[in-house]
Amino acid sequence: MGRRRSMMSDQLKEEIAKELGFYDTVQQDGWGGIKARDAGNMVKRAIEMAEQGMQQKDRP
């Protein structure tokens, strides 16, 4: 099974990891070192950010 291409930019992933408090783990162990729960929370936060951006875009 091959690796999937990331949908998020590295910059966005790093920003969210810092916000959620596990960026130190990423720096030490890479993205493979984070817990599944942290990865899920990261995706959840990215979705929230996208939804907020869409709401702001729709406002006059």
Backbone as CSV, one residue per row, in Angstrom:
resi,resn,N_x,N_y,N_z,CA_x,CA_y,CA_z,C_x,C_y,C_z
1,MET,0.840,-1.174,0.000,0.000,0.000,0.000,0.888,1.240,0.000
2,GLY,0.673,2.133,-0.951,1.495,3.319,-1.078,1.072,4.430,-0.137
3,ARG,1.913,5.394,-0.027,1.606,6.544,0.832,0.663,7.486,0.109
4,ARG,-0.226,8.071,0.855,-1.144,9.039,0.283,-0.490,10.411,0.277
5,ARG,-0.873,11.200,-0.691,-0.382,12.565,-0.763,-1.160,13.420,0.236
6,SER,-0.487,14.280,0.941,-1.108,15.120,1.953,-2.015,16.164,1.316
7,MET,-3.154,16.372,1.916,-4.095,17.382,1.444,-3.827,18.739,2.094
8,MET,-3.132,18.722,3.227,-2.818,19.966,3.930,-1.369,20.343,3.673
9,SER,-1.118,21.630,3.624,0.259,22.085,3.471,1.026,21.793,4.757
10,ASP,2.330,21.665,4.624,3.168,21.445,5.805,3.027,22.603,6.788
11,GLN,2.908,23.812,6.254,2.783,24.987,7.115,1.503,24.914,7.956
12,LEU,0.387,24.515,7.339,-0.871,24.400,8.062,-0.789,23.292,9.105
13,LYS,-0.206,22.156,8.741,-0.070,21.054,9.698,0.767,21.482,10.901
14,GLU,1.850,22.193,10.655,2.705,22.650,11.752,1.969,23.642,12.642
15,GLU,1.215,24.552,12.021,0.449,25.548,12.781,-0.560,24.858,13.704
16,ILE,-1.267,23.872,13.174,-2.264,23.163,13.974,-1.593,22.332,15.064
17,ALA,-0.481,21.684,14.748,0.242,20.896,15.747,0.712,21.786,16.897
18,LYS,1.163,22.982,16.589,1.570,23.923,17.641,0.370,24.322,18.486
19,GLU,-0.744,24.614,17.807,-1.962,25.026,18.504,-2.463,23.925,19.444
20,LEU,-2.382,22.678,19.002,-2.889,21.561,19.790,-1.860,21.001,20.775
21,GLY,-0.613,21.462,20.681,0.384,21.136,21.696,1.207,19.880,21.470
22,PHE,1.275,19.366,20.246,2.115,18.195,20.018,3.187,18.424,18.952
23,TYR,3.521,19.670,18.706,4.544,19.979,17.700,5.922,19.465,18.123
24,ASP,6.193,19.434,19.418,7.476,18.906,19.896,7.658,17.452,19.470
25,THR,6.589,16.679,19.546,6.636,15.278,19.117,6.937,15.191,17.628
26,VAL,6.315,16.074,16.848,6.549,16.088,15.399,8.012,16.398,15.113
27,GLN,8.563,17.349,15.827,9.970,17.707,15.615,10.904,16.552,15.982
28,GLN,10.590,15.837,17.045,11.459,14.754,17.511,11.293,13.477,16.694
29,ASP,10.034,13.100,16.418,9.751,11.792,15.838,9.147,11.834,14.441
30,GLY,8.881,13.024,13.930,8.207,13.139,12.633,6.709,12.925,12.788
31,TRP,5.996,13.039,11.661,4.539,12.915,11.705,4.101,11.514,12.108
32,GLY,4.909,10.512,11.856,4.574,9.154,12.245,4.599,8.926,13.741
33,GLY,5.151,9.870,14.492,5.257,9.728,15.933,4.061,10.243,16.710
34,ILE,3.127,10.887,16.027,1.977,11.423,16.761,0.944,10.324,16.984
35,LYS,0.137,10.511,18.001,-0.908,9.548,18.336,-2.063,9.690,17.348
36,ALA,-2.803,8.611,17.163,-3.967,8.628,16.273,-4.974,9.680,16.729
37,ARG,-5.123,9.827,18.020,-6.062,10.838,18.550,-5.609,12.237,18.152
38,ASP,-4.305,12.508,18.225,-3.784,13.820,17.825,-4.010,14.061,16.335
39,ALA,-3.804,13.024,15.531,-4.036,13.161,14.089,-5.505,13.464,13.818
40,GLY,-6.393,12.787,14.517,-7.825,13.042,14.363,-8.198,14.442,14.787
41,ASN,-7.636,14.890,15.890,-7.903,16.258,16.353,-7.368,17.291,15.371
42,MET,-6.257,16.962,14.730,-5.677,17.865,13.741,-6.607,17.996,12.536
43,VAL,-7.151,16.893,12.077,-8.086,16.920,10.950,-9.348,17.679,11.337
44,LYS,-9.839,17.417,12.550,-11.041,18.103,13.025,-10.822,19.619,13.049
45,ARG,-9.660,20.037,13.518,-9.352,21.474,13.595,-9.229,22.075,12.200
46,ALA,-8.630,21.339,11.270,-8.499,21.830,9.898,-9.875,22.023,9.267
47,ILE,-10.798,21.111,9.544,-12.161,21.238,9.028,-12.845,22.456,9.628
48,GLU,-12.680,22.658,10.933,-13.257,23.838,11.587,-12.731,25.117,10.953
49,MET,-11.425,25.158,10.691,-10.824,26.347,10.088,-11.380,26.579,8.682
50,ALA,-11.559,25.514,7.924,-12.095,25.639,6.572,-13.540,26.137,6.607
51,GLU,-14.329,25.602,7.541,-15.720,26.042,7.665,-15.802,27.511,8.057
52,GLN,-14.931,27.939,8.965,-14.909,29.346,9.362,-14.553,30.230,8.171
53,GLY,-13.596,29.793,7.380,-13.203,30.552,6.197,-14.334,30.665,5.189
54,MET,-15.092,29.604,5.043,-16.221,29.632,4.114,-17.318,30.560,4.609
55,GLN,-17.561,30.576,5.923,-18.579,31.455,6.482,-18.188,32.913,6.288
56,GLN,-16.925,33.224,6.482,-16.462,34.591,6.305,-16.553,35.008,4.844
57,LYS,-16.309,34.088,3.958,-16.361,34.356,2.520,-17.796,34.658,2.083
58,ASP,-18.772,34.001,2.711,-20.167,34.171,2.338,-20.777,35.461,2.878
59,ARG,-20.135,36.088,3.828,-20.664,37.326,4.403,-20.399,38.496,3.461
60,PRO,-21.400,39.403,3.362,-21.210,40.576,2.467,-20.246,41.596,3.015
